[in-house]
Amino acid sequence: MTKFDEATQAIRVDETTYDVCLDAGYSIGGPLNGGYLMAVLLRAVVDASPHEHPVSTGAQFLRAPVPGPAQVRLEQLKAGRTAAMTRATLVQDGVSFIEALVTTATLGDVAPDWTGEPAAVLPPVEECVKLPDPKPESNMTLSTQMDMRFDPPTLGWLQGCPTGRPEARAYFRMAEPQDPDPYVLALAVDALPPVVFSAGARGWAPTVELTWHLRALPAPGWLTLVGSGRLISDGWFDEDVEVWDSAGRLVAQSRQLARVGRG
């Protein structure tokens, strides 16, 4: 079991309740990363489902939980031959923090009937760059859990030279050797810096709603993340992310609505 597996494990209490422990190692300066929290929820959902894979997840982030004990409470809405639907709630100290609707199914290892091209092509991994190590007092522990190599133009905001477009692109893998799986993909779809950084905004950009789809089981190796936005308006922005595996297959897609950071 990897550190990520341990940090996302869900222990069954009964058929509708799972105990979890939210890990401080997935902090983004205080709040816990939304992709990590979704992975925790999905461990419980899949364990209770007759199907193996979380193919569609829509999560509403009501408030930010803190590291420590919590529970995932499940309500099965449908259990069919090809798909099951579950409502999952992350609860801490009796308060709901995330509400999610999850559809599970069992995916096969099949070639796609059709797929488009990636929205952008990254340079080779060796030509991409890492983010600088965060200062210890920043409490940005998430970065130590991941190995990310960024397409250099999309990091211009670090030197005060943003591209002016909402975009982010990087290679992704876990810092500890681990083949990607659906739970790693849940983390990956929310692992990029907010695309509004490249458009000139800064500060924590809290996710309000995030929907992602598991399209295929990923091959071992680097994942490629391509993030973009369509509209920044009135303090809100959207972010779309495509995740491609080392075999060149589209394995996940996400869209989130978030608030523009204030700092």
Coordinates of C-alpha atoms in Angstrom, one line a residue:
M1 CA 0.0 0.0 0.0
T2 CA 1.4 3.4 -1.0
K3 CA 1.2 6.6 1.1
F4 CA -1.5 7.8 -1.1
D5 CA -3.5 4.6 -0.7
E6 CA -3.2 5.0 3.1
A7 CA -4.2 8.7 3.0
T8 CA -7.3 7.9 1.0
Q9 CA -8.4 4.7 2.6
A10 CA -12.0 4.3 3.8
I11 CA -12.8 1.8 6.6
R12 CA -16.3 0.3 6.5
V13 CA -18.4 0.9 9.6
D14 CA -21.7 -0.4 8.1
E15 CA -23.3 -0.5 4.6
T16 CA -23.8 3.3 4.5
T17 CA -20.9 4.7 6.7
Y18 CA -17.2 4.7 6.3
D19 CA -14.5 6.2 8.6
V20 CA -11.7 8.2 7.0
C21 CA -8.8 10.3 8.2
L22 CA -8.0 13.4 6.2
D23 CA -4.3 13.7 5.7
A24 CA -2.5 17.0 6.3
G25 CA 0.0 16.1 3.6
Y26 CA -2.5 17.2 0.9
S27 CA -2.8 20.8 2.0
I28 CA -2.7 23.8 -0.4
G29 CA -1.7 26.4 2.1
G30 CA -4.3 25.5 4.7
P31 CA -7.3 24.0 2.8
L32 CA -7.0 20.4 1.6
N33 CA -6.9 19.8 -2.2
G34 CA -10.3 19.0 -3.7
G35 CA -9.0 16.2 -5.9
Y36 CA -7.6 14.5 -2.8
L37 CA -10.9 14.8 -1.0
M38 CA -12.7 13.4 -4.0
A39 CA -10.4 10.4 -4.0
V40 CA -11.3 9.8 -0.3
L41 CA -15.0 9.9 -1.1
L42 CA -14.6 7.6 -4.1
R43 CA -12.8 4.9 -2.1
A44 CA -15.9 4.5 0.0
V45 CA -18.3 4.7 -2.9
V46 CA -16.5 2.0 -4.9
D47 CA -16.1 -0.3 -1.9
A48 CA -19.9 -0.2 -1.4
S49 CA -20.7 -0.5 -5.1
P50 CA -21.2 -3.7 -7.2
H51 CA -19.1 -2.0 -9.9
E52 CA -15.3 -1.3 -9.9
H53 CA -14.8 2.2 -11.3
P54 CA -16.1 5.7 -10.6
V55 CA -17.0 6.8 -14.1
S56 CA -18.7 10.1 -13.2
T57 CA -18.4 12.3 -10.2
G58 CA -20.1 15.6 -9.5
A59 CA -19.0 17.3 -6.2
Q60 CA -20.2 20.4 -4.5
F61 CA -17.7 21.8 -2.1
L62 CA -19.8 23.3 0.7
R63 CA -16.9 24.3 3.0
A64 CA -13.3 23.3 3.7
P65 CA -12.7 20.4 6.0
V66 CA -9.6 20.2 8.2
P67 CA -7.1 17.3 8.6
G68 CA -8.3 14.6 11.0
P69 CA -11.1 12.1 11.4
A70 CA -14.2 12.3 9.2
Q71 CA -16.9 10.1 7.8
V72 CA -18.3 9.3 4.4
R73 CA -22.0 8.7 4.4
L74 CA -23.6 6.9 1.4
E75 CA -27.1 6.8 0.0
Q76 CA -27.5 4.3 -2.9
L77 CA -29.8 5.8 -5.5
K78 CA -29.7 3.1 -8.1
A79 CA -27.9 -0.3 -8.6
G80 CA -28.2 -1.6 -12.1
R81 CA -26.5 -4.2 -14.3
T82 CA -24.2 -1.7 -16.0
A83 CA -24.2 1.3 -13.6
A84 CA -24.9 2.3 -10.0
M85 CA -25.5 5.8 -8.6
T86 CA -24.7 6.9 -5.1
R87 CA -24.9 10.1 -3.1
A88 CA -21.8 10.5 -1.0
T89 CA -21.4 13.1 1.8
L90 CA -18.2 14.0 3.6
V91 CA -19.1 14.7 7.2
Q92 CA -16.8 16.1 10.0
D93 CA -18.1 16.8 13.5
G94 CA -21.6 16.4 12.3
V95 CA -21.3 19.0 9.5
S96 CA -21.5 18.2 5.8
F97 CA -18.4 19.5 3.8
I98 CA -18.8 17.9 0.4
E99 CA -21.9 16.5 -1.4
A100 CA -21.2 14.3 -4.4
L101 CA -23.2 12.2 -6.9
V102 CA -21.1 9.3 -8.2
T103 CA -21.9 6.9 -11.0
T104 CA -19.9 3.6 -10.9
A105 CA -19.5 1.1 -13.7
T106 CA -16.9 -1.5 -14.8
L107 CA -14.7 -0.4 -17.6
G108 CA -12.9 -2.8 -19.9
D109 CA -9.4 -2.4 -21.4
V110 CA -10.6 -1.7 -25.0
A111 CA -9.5 0.5 -27.8
P112 CA -11.6 3.6 -28.3
D113 CA -14.0 3.8 -31.2
W114 CA -12.9 7.4 -31.8
T115 CA -10.9 10.0 -30.0
G116 CA -9.8 13.5 -30.8
E117 CA -6.3 15.0 -30.5
P118 CA -5.0 16.6 -27.3
A119 CA -5.9 20.3 -26.9
A120 CA -2.2 21.0 -26.6
V121 CA 1.1 19.1 -27.1
L122 CA 3.7 19.5 -24.4
P123 CA 7.5 19.5 -25.0
P124 CA 9.4 16.4 -23.9
V125 CA 9.5 15.9 -20.1
E126 CA 13.1 16.8 -19.9
E127 CA 12.4 20.2 -21.4
C128 CA 9.7 21.0 -18.8
V129 CA 10.3 22.5 -15.4
K130 CA 9.3 22.0 -11.7
L131 CA 7.7 24.6 -9.5
P132 CA 10.1 26.0 -6.9
D133 CA 9.9 24.3 -3.6
P134 CA 7.4 26.1 -1.4
K135 CA 8.5 27.9 1.8
P136 CA 8.0 25.7 4.9
E137 CA 5.7 28.3 6.5
S138 CA 3.4 28.2 3.4
N139 CA 1.9 24.9 4.4
M140 CA 1.8 23.8 0.7
T141 CA 2.4 20.1 1.5
L142 CA 0.5 18.9 -1.6
S143 CA 3.5 19.5 -3.8
T144 CA 5.6 17.0 -2.0
Q145 CA 3.2 14.2 -2.9
M146 CA 3.4 14.8 -6.6
D147 CA 6.1 15.1 -9.3
M148 CA 4.9 17.6 -11.9
R149 CA 6.9 19.1 -14.8
F150 CA 5.3 22.2 -16.4
D151 CA 5.3 23.5 -19.9
P152 CA 7.5 26.6 -19.3
P153 CA 5.3 29.3 -20.9
T154 CA 2.4 28.4 -18.5
L155 CA 4.6 29.3 -15.5
G156 CA 5.3 32.8 -16.7
W157 CA 3.1 34.1 -13.8
L158 CA 5.9 33.1 -11.4
Q159 CA 8.1 35.8 -12.8
G160 CA 5.3 38.3 -13.2
C161 CA 4.8 37.5 -16.9
P162 CA 1.6 35.6 -17.3
T163 CA 0.5 34.7 -20.8
G164 CA -2.8 36.5 -20.4
R165 CA -4.7 33.4 -21.1
P166 CA -6.3 31.0 -18.6
E167 CA -4.1 27.9 -19.1
A168 CA -1.9 25.3 -17.4
R169 CA -0.1 22.3 -18.8
A170 CA 2.1 19.7 -17.0
Y171 CA 3.3 16.1 -16.8
F172 CA 2.1 14.4 -13.6
R173 CA 2.9 11.4 -11.5
M174 CA 2.9 10.6 -7.8
A175 CA 6.2 11.3 -6.0
E176 CA 6.2 7.8 -4.6
P177 CA 6.3 5.2 -7.4
Q178 CA 2.7 4.3 -8.1
D179 CA 0.9 3.4 -11.3
P180 CA -2.0 5.7 -12.0
D181 CA -5.5 4.4 -11.1
P182 CA -8.9 6.1 -10.9
Y183 CA -8.1 7.6 -7.4
V184 CA -4.8 9.1 -8.7
L185 CA -6.8 10.5 -11.6
A186 CA -9.2 12.1 -9.1
L187 CA -6.2 13.9 -7.6
A188 CA -4.7 14.7 -11.1
V189 CA -7.8 16.6 -12.4
D190 CA -7.4 19.1 -9.6
A191 CA -3.6 19.2 -9.3
L192 CA -2.7 22.0 -11.7
P193 CA -2.3 25.6 -10.4
P194 CA -5.6 27.5 -11.1
V195 CA -5.6 28.5 -14.8
V196 CA -6.4 32.1 -13.8
F197 CA -2.8 32.4 -12.5
S198 CA -1.7 32.4 -16.2
A199 CA -4.3 35.1 -16.9
G200 CA -2.9 37.4 -14.2
A201 CA -4.8 36.5 -11.0
R202 CA -3.3 35.2 -7.8
G203 CA -4.4 33.8 -4.4
W204 CA -6.3 30.8 -3.3
A205 CA -9.0 30.0 -5.8
P206 CA -11.6 27.8 -4.0
T207 CA -13.5 25.3 -6.1
V208 CA -17.3 25.5 -5.7
E209 CA -18.2 22.6 -8.0
L210 CA -16.2 20.0 -9.9
T211 CA -17.4 17.3 -12.2
W212 CA -15.0 14.7 -13.7
H213 CA -15.3 11.7 -15.9
L214 CA -13.1 8.5 -15.9
R215 CA -12.9 7.6 -19.6
A216 CA -10.4 4.8 -19.5
L217 CA -8.1 3.0 -17.1
P218 CA -4.7 4.6 -17.5
A219 CA -1.4 3.0 -18.6
P220 CA 1.6 3.1 -16.3
G221 CA 3.8 6.1 -16.6
W222 CA 3.5 9.9 -16.8
L223 CA 0.1 11.5 -17.2
T224 CA -0.3 14.7 -19.3
L225 CA -2.6 17.4 -17.9
V226 CA -3.9 20.1 -20.2
G227 CA -6.0 22.8 -18.4
S228 CA -7.8 25.8 -19.9
G229 CA -10.6 28.2 -19.2
R230 CA -13.4 29.9 -21.2
L231 CA -14.6 32.7 -19.1
I232 CA -13.4 34.9 -16.2
S233 CA -16.2 37.2 -15.0
D234 CA -17.5 38.8 -11.8
G235 CA -15.1 36.9 -9.6
W236 CA -15.8 33.5 -11.1
F237 CA -13.9 31.3 -13.6
D238 CA -14.2 27.9 -15.1
E239 CA -11.4 25.3 -15.6
D240 CA -11.4 22.4 -18.0
V241 CA -8.8 19.7 -17.7
E242 CA -8.0 16.8 -20.0
V243 CA -5.8 13.9 -18.7
W244 CA -3.9 11.8 -21.2
D245 CA -1.9 8.7 -20.3
S246 CA 1.5 7.5 -21.5
A247 CA -0.2 5.4 -24.3
G248 CA -1.7 8.6 -25.7
R249 CA -5.3 7.9 -24.5
L250 CA -7.7 10.3 -23.0
V251 CA -8.4 8.9 -19.6
A252 CA -10.1 11.7 -17.7
Q253 CA -11.9 14.9 -18.3
S254 CA -13.0 17.5 -15.7
R255 CA -14.7 20.9 -15.4
Q256 CA -14.9 23.0 -12.4
L257 CA -16.4 26.4 -11.3
A258 CA -14.3 28.3 -8.9
R259 CA -13.8 31.7 -7.3
V260 CA -11.0 34.0 -8.5
G261 CA -8.4 34.4 -5.7
R262 CA -8.2 37.6 -3.7
G263 CA -4.5 37.7 -2.9

